[in-house]
Coordinates of C-alpha atoms in Angstrom, one line a residue:
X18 CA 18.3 -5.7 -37.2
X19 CA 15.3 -4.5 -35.0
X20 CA 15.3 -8.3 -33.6
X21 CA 19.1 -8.3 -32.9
X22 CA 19.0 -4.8 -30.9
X23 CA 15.7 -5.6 -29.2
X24 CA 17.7 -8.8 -27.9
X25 CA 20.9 -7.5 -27.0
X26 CA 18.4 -4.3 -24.9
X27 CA 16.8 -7.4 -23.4
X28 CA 19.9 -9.3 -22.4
X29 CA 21.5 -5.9 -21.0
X30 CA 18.6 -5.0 -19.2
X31 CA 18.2 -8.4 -17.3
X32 CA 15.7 -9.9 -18.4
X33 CA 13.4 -7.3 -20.7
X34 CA 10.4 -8.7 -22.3
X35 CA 11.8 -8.0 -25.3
X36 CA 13.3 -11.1 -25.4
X37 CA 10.1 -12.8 -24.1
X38 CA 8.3 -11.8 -27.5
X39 CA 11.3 -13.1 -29.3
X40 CA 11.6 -16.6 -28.2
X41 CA 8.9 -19.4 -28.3
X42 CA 8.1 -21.3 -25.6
X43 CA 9.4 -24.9 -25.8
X44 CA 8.3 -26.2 -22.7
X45 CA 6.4 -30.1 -23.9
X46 CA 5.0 -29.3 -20.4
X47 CA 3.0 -26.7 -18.2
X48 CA 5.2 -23.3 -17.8
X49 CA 6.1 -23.9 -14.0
X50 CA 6.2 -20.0 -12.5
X51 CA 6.2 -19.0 -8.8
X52 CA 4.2 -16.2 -7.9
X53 CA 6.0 -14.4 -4.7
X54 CA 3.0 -12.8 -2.0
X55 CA 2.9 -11.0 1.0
X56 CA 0.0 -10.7 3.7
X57 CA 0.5 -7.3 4.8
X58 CA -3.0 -7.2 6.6
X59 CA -5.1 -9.2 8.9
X60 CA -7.6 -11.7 7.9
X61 CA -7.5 -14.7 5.5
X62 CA -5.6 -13.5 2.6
X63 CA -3.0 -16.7 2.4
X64 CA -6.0 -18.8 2.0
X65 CA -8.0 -16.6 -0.8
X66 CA -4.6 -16.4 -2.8
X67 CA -4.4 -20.6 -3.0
X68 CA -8.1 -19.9 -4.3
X69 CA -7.0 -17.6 -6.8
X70 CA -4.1 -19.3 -8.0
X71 CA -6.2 -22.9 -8.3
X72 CA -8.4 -21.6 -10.2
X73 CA -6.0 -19.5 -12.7
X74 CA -4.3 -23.2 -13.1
X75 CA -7.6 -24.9 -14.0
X76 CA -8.5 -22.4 -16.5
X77 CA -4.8 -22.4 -18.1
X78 CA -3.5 -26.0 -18.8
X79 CA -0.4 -24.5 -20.4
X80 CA 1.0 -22.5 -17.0
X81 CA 1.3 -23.9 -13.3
X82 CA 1.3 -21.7 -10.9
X83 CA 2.4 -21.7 -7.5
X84 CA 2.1 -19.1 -4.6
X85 CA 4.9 -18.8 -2.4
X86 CA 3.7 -16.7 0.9
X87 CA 7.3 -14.3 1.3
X88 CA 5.4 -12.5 4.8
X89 CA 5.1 -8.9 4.9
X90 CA 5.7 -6.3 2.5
X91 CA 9.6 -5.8 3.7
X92 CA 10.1 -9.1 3.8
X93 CA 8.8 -9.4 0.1
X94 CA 11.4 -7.4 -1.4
X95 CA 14.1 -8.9 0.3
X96 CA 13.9 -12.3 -0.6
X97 CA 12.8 -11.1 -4.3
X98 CA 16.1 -9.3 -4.5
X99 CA 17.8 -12.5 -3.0
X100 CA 16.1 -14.4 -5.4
X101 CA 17.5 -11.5 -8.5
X102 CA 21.0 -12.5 -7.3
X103 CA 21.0 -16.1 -7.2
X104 CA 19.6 -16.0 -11.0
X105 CA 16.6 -17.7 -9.6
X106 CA 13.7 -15.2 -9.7
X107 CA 10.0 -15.9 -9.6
X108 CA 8.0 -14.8 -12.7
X109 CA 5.4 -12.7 -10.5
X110 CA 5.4 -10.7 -7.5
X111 CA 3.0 -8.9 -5.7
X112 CA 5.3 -6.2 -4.7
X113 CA 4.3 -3.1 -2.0
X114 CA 3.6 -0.4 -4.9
X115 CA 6.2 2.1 -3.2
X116 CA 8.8 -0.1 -3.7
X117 CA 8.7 0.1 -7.6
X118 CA 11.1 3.0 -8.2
X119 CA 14.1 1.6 -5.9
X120 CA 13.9 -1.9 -7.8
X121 CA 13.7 0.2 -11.3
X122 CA 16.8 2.5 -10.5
X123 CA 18.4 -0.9 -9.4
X124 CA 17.4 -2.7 -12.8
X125 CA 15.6 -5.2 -11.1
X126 CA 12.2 -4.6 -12.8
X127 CA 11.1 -6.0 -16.2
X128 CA 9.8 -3.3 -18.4
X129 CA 6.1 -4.2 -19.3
X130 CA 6.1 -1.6 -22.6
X131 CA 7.1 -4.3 -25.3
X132 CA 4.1 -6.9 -23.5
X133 CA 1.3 -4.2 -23.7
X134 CA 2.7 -3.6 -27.2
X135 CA 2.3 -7.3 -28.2
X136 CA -1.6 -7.6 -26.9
X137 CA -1.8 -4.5 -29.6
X138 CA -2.8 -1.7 -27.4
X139 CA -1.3 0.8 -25.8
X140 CA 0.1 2.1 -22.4
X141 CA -2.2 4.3 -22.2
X142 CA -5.4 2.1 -23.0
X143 CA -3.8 -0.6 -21.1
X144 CA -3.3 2.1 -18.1
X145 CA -6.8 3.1 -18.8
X146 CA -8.5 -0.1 -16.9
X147 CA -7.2 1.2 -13.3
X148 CA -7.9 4.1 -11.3
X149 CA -5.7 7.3 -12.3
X150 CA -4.8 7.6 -8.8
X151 CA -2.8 4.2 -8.9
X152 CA -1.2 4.8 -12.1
X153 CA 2.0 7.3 -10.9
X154 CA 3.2 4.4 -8.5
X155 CA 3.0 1.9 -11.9
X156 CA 4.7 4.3 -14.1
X157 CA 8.2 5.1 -14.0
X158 CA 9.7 7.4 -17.0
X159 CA 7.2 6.9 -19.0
X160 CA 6.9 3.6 -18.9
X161 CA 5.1 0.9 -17.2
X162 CA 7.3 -1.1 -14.4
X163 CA 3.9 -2.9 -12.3
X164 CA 0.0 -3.4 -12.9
X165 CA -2.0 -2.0 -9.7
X166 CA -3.9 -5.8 -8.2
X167 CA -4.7 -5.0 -4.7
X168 CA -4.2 -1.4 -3.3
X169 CA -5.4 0.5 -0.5
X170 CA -6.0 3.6 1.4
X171 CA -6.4 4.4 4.9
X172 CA -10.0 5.0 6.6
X173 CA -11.3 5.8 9.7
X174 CA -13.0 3.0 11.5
X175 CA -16.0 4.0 14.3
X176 CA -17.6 1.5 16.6
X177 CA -21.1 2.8 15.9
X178 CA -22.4 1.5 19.6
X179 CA -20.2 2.9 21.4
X180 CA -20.3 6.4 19.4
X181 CA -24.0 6.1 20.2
X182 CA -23.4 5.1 23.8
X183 CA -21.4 8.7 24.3
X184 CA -24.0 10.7 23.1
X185 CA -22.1 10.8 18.9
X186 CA -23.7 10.8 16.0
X187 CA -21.9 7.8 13.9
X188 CA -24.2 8.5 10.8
X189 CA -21.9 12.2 10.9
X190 CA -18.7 11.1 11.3
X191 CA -15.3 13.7 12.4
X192 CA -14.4 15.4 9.0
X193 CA -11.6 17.5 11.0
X194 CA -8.4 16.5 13.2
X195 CA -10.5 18.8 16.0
X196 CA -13.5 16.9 15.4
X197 CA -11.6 13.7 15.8
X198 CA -9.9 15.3 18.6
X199 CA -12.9 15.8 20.6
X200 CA -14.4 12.6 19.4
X201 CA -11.4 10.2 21.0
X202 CA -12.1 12.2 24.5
X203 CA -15.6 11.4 24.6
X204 CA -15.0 7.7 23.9
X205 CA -12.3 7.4 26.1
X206 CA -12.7 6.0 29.6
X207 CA -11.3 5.3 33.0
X208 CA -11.6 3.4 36.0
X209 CA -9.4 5.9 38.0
X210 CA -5.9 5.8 36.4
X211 CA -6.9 3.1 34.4
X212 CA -7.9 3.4 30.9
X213 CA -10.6 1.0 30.2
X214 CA -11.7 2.0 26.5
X215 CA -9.1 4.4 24.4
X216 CA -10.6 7.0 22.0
X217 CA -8.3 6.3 18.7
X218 CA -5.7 4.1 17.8
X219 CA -3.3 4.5 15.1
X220 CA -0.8 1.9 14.1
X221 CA 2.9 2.1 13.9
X222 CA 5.1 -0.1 13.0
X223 CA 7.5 -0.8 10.3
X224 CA 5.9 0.4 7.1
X225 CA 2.8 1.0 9.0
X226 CA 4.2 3.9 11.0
X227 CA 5.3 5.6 7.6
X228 CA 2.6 5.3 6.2
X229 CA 0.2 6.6 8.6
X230 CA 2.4 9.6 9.3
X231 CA 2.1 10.3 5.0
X232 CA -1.7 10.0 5.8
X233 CA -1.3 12.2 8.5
X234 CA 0.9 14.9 7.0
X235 CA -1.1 14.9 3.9
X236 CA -3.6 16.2 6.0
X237 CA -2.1 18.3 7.2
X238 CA -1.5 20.1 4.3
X239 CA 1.9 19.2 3.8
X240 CA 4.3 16.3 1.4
X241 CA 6.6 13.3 2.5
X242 CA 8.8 13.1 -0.4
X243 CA 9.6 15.0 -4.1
X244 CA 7.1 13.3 -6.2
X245 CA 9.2 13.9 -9.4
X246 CA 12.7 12.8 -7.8
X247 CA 14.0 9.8 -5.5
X248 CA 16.4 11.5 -4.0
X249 CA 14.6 14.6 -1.3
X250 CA 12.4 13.8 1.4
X251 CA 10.5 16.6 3.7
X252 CA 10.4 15.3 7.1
X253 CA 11.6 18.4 9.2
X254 CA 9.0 20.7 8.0
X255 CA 6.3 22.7 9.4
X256 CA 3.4 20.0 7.7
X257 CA 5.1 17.0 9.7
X258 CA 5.8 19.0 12.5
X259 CA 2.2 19.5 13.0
X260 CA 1.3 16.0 12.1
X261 CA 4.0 14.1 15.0
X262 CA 2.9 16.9 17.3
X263 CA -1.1 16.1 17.0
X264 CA -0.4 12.2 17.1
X265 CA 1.9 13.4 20.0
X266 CA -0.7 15.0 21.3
X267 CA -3.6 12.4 21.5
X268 CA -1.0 9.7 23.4
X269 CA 0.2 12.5 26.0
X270 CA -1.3 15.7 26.5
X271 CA -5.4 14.7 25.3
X272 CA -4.4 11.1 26.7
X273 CA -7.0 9.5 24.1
X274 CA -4.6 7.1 22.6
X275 CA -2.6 4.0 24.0
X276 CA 1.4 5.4 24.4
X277 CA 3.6 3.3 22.8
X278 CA 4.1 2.0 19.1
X279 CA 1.4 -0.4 18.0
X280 CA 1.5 -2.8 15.3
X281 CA -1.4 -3.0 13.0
X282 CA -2.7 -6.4 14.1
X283 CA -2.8 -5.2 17.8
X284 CA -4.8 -1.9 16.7
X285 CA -7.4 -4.1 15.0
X286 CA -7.7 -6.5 17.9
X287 CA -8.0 -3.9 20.1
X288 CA -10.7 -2.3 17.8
X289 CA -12.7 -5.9 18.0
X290 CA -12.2 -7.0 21.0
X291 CA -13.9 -3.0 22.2
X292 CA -11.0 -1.9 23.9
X293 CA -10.7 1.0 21.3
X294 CA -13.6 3.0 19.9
X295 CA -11.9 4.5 16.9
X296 CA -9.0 3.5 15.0
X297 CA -7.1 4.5 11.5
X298 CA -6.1 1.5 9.2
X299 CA -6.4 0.4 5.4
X300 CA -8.8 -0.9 3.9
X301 CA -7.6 -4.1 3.3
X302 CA -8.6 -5.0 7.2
X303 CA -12.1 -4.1 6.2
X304 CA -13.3 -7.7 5.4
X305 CA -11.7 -8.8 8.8
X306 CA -13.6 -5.9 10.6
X307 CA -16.8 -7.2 8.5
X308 CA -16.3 -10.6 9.8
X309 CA -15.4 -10.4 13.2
X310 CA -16.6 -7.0 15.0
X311 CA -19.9 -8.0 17.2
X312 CA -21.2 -4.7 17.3
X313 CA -22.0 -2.5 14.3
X314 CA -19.5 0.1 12.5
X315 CA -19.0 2.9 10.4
X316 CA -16.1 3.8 8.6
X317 CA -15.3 7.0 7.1
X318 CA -13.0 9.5 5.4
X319 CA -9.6 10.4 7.5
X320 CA -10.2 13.7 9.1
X321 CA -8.1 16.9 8.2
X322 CA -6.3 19.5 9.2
X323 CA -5.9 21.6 6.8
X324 CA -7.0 19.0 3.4
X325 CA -8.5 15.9 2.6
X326 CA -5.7 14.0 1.2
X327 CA -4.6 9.9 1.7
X328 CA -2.1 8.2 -0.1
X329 CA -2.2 5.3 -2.2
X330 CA -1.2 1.8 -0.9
X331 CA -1.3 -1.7 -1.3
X332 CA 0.7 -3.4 -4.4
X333 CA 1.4 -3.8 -7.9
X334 CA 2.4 -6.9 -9.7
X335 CA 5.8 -7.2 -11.2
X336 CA 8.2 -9.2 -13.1
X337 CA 11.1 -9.2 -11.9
X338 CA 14.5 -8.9 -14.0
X339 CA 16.1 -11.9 -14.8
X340 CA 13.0 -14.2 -15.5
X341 CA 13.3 -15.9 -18.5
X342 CA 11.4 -15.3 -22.2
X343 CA 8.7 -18.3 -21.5
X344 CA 8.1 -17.9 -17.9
X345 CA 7.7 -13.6 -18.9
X346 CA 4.9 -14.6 -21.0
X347 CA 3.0 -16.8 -18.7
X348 CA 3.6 -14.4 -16.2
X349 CA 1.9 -11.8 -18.4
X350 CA -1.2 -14.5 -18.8
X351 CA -1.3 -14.3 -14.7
X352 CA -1.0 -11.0 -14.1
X353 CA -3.7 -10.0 -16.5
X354 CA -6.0 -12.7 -15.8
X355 CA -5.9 -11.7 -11.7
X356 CA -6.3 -7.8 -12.8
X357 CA -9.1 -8.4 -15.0
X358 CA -12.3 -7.1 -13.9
X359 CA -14.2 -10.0 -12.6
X360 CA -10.7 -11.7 -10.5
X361 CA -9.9 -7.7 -9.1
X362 CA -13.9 -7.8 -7.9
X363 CA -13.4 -11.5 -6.7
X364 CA -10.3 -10.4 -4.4
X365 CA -12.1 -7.0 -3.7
X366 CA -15.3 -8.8 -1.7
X367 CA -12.6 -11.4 -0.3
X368 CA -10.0 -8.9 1.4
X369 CA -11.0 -5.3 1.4
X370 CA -8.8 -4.0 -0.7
X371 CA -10.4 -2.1 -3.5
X372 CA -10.6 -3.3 -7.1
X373 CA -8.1 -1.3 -9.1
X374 CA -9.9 -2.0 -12.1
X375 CA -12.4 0.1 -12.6
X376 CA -14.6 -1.9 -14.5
X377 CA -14.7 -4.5 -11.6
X378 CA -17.2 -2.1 -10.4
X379 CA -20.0 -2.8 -12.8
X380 CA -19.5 -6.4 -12.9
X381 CA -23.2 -7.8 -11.3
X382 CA -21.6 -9.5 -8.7
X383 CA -19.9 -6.2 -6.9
X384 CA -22.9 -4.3 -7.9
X385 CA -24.9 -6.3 -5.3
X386 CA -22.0 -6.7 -3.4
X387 CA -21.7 -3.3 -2.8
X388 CA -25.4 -2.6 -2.2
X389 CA -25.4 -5.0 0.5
X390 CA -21.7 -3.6 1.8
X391 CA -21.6 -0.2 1.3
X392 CA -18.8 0.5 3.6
X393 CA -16.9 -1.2 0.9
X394 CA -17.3 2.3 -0.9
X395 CA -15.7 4.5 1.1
X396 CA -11.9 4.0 -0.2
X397 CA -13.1 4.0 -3.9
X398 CA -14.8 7.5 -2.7
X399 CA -11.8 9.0 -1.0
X400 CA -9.5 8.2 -4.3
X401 CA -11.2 11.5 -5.5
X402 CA -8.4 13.1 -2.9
X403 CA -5.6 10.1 -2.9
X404 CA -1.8 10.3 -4.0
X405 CA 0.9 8.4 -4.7
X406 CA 2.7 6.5 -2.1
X407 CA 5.6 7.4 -0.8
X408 CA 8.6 6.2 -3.2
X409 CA 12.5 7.3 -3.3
X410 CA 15.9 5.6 -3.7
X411 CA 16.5 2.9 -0.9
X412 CA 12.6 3.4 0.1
X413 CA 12.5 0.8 2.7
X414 CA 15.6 2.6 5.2
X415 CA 14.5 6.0 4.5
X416 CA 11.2 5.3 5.4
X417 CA 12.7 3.8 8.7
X418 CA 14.8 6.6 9.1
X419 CA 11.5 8.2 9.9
X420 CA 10.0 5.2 11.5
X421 CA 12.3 4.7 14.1
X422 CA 12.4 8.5 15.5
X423 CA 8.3 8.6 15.0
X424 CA 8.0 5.6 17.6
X425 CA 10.7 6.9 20.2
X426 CA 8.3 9.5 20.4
X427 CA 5.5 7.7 20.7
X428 CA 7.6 5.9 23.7
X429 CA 8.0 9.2 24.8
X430 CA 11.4 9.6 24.8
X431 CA 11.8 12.2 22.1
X432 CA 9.8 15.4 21.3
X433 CA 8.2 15.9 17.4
X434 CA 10.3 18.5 16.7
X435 CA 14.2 16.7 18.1
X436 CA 13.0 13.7 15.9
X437 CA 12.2 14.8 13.1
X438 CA 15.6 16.6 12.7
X439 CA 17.1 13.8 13.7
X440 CA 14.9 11.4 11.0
X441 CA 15.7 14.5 8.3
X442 CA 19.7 14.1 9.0
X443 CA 19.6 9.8 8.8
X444 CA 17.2 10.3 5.7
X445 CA 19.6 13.2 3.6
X446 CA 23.0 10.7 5.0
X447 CA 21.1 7.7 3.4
X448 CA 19.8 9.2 -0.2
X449 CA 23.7 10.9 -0.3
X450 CA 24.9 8.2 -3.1
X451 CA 21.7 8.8 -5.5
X452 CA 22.0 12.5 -5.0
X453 CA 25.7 12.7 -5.9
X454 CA 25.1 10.6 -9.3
X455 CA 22.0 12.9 -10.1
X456 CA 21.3 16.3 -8.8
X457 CA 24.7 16.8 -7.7
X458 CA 26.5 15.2 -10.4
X459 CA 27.3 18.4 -12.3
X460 CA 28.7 19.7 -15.4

């Protein structure tokens, strides 16, 4: 009887492991399984996943597995949820960790319970292994919908020479928004009206552009979104307010900061090639930084306003609904095998992303990787103050709802406060349908 329901929970639910643990595999051959991946950051990360994946096939003659590059972390989910409809899913994917709760209110996530069940743990030894700030972006409901693999936060990068050059202290980096503030204006300059060297630059772009303003109203003291519910987000509030007006404020007024929205890639380039001093981005551009700045560097917490505070980002891996009972199970194998302790150090030292596994960290070769690199400390560090990232019903257009208004007024064609109501207004017309079958659905 327990087999029968367990099935028909499986079959209802899309593809649940359940059914994984009650069928044997009966493939004479290899499993075949895609694994779906996005390169959401500069640097070489296409290359170090073919690495990966040749290896996890050499060491498991039963399973092939073969990476599919899906682009950016947009990207990503649409052609996984394309792939979901056309009953043709891959057996992995490493999905943007914020995206987690949309898919699961969609059923288009695999529950991972019954899988953690059948290696005879728990969730909450399984859950152990990763940092506890990663773990409320894996955890939906009680239960476990993605396994942290490469995840971020955002830092503060400092050309050391030029910090020198202006008479700064690199060694005692800006710890407050004034600091930073005052910082930008002393690395900042001109040739007349032409800007030769900019202060800061901050990225934004789609899903970039959220996610920096998160960082930056964290800061400030303030929240993007309800935590506990997918349906509210808080972006006409005094804490955002403050946040758009500073950023605002260092493009127009201080005149530290290039106008105009700027894609991550361009903010790194514009890092190496000198033409910026200081600039905000994840972590997972630090082994880029490593390898191609010509000068030296520092990086360092984001500064505050009113609280240190960053958010979590980066991705889990998933399975998505729909995959069937043998290719569940070898995506299980995969997906533990690349966030075990000695793969999560491996991709750590090749990317920049931090190993979410925290005994990665003891493993001897990150031990004297990290002596040798000890700027790859800083965003383990700063997970003392992190928080989850940014997650609601339809995450991807109510974070543009945001996105779109933040960069007219970085065009400067909008002021904070008149985008912000506007991005409020799109956000509340676009989470309407959830709210009316939740907190409005009443008795």
């Amino acid at each position: 009887m327990l087999f029968t329901r367990r099935l028909m929970l499986g079959l209802a639910m899309a593809g649940s492991i359940v059914s994984a643990l009650a069928v044997p595999a009966m493939a004479e051959g290899p499993t075949e399984i895609d694994l779906f991946f996005p390169v959401p950051v500069d640097g070489k990360l296409a290359r170090d996943m073919g690495t990966l994946i040749k290896e996890f096939n050499e060491t498991h003659p039963a399973i092939k597995a073969t990476a599919v590059y899906t682009g950016s972390y947009d990207d990503t989910l649409i052609k996984t949820r394309a792939s979901i409809k056309a009953g043709k899913p891959p057996a992995a994917v490493i999905m943007s960790a914020n995206f987690l709760l949309d898919m699961q209110i969609e059923n288009e996530l695999t529950n991972l319970d019954g899988l953690i069940a059948a290696d005879g743990t728990t969730k909450e030894k399984f859950l152990g292994q990763f940092f506890p700030a990663l773990q409320g972006n894996a955890v939906i409901d009680r239960s476990v919908y993605g396994v942290p693999f490469h995840n971020s936060t955002p830092l503060l990068y400092i050309n050391a020479d030029k910090a020198k050059e202006a008479g700064l202290d690199p060694s005692k980096p800006p710890q407050t928004w004034a600091e930073l503030t005052d910082w930008a204006k002393k690395l900042t300059k001109r040739e007349g009206d032409k800007v030769t060297q900019w202060g800061i630059a901050i990225p934004c772009a789609y899903d970039y552009c959220g996610w920096m303003m998160e960082t930056l109203t964290m800061t400030n003291g303030g929240r993007y979104y309800n935590e506990e519910f997918g349906g509210e987000v808080y972006y006409d509030t005094p804490s955002m307010l403050g946040a758009l007006t500073w950023w605002n404020d260092l493009v127009y007024k201080h005149k530290v900061h290039a106008p105009g929205a700027t894609p991550g890639p361009a903010v790194s380039t514009s890092f190496i090639s000198g033409n910026a001093a200081m600039m905000m981005l994840s972590t997972g551009s630090l082994t880029y930084v490593r390898d191609n700045a010509k000068f030296n560097y520092k990086v360092a917490f984001i500064p505050r306003n009113v609280r240190n505070a960053v958010p979590i980002g980066g991705a889990s891996l998933i399975v998505p609904a729909g995959v069937e009972a043998d290719k569940q199970k070898a995506a299980w194998t995969l997906i533990k095998w690349m966030t075990s302790p000695e793969k999560s150090a491996w991709w750590s030292r090749a990317t920049g992303y931090f190993a979410p596994n925290m005994a990665a960290y003891k493993t001897p070769d990150m031990v004297d990787f990290l002596n040798k690199n000890p700027d790859a400390k800083t965003a383990v560090e700063q997970l003392d103050v992190a928080k989850p990232w940014f997650a609601t019903y339809k995450t991807v257009p109510v974070r543009k709802n945001l996105e779109d208004e933040v960069m007219l007024v970085l065009n400067g064609k909008k002021q904070p406060k008149e985008a912000l109501v506007a991005a409020q207004k799109a956000a509340d017309e676009t989470l309407k349908p959830y709210n009316a079958e939740t907190s409005l659905k009443l008795p």
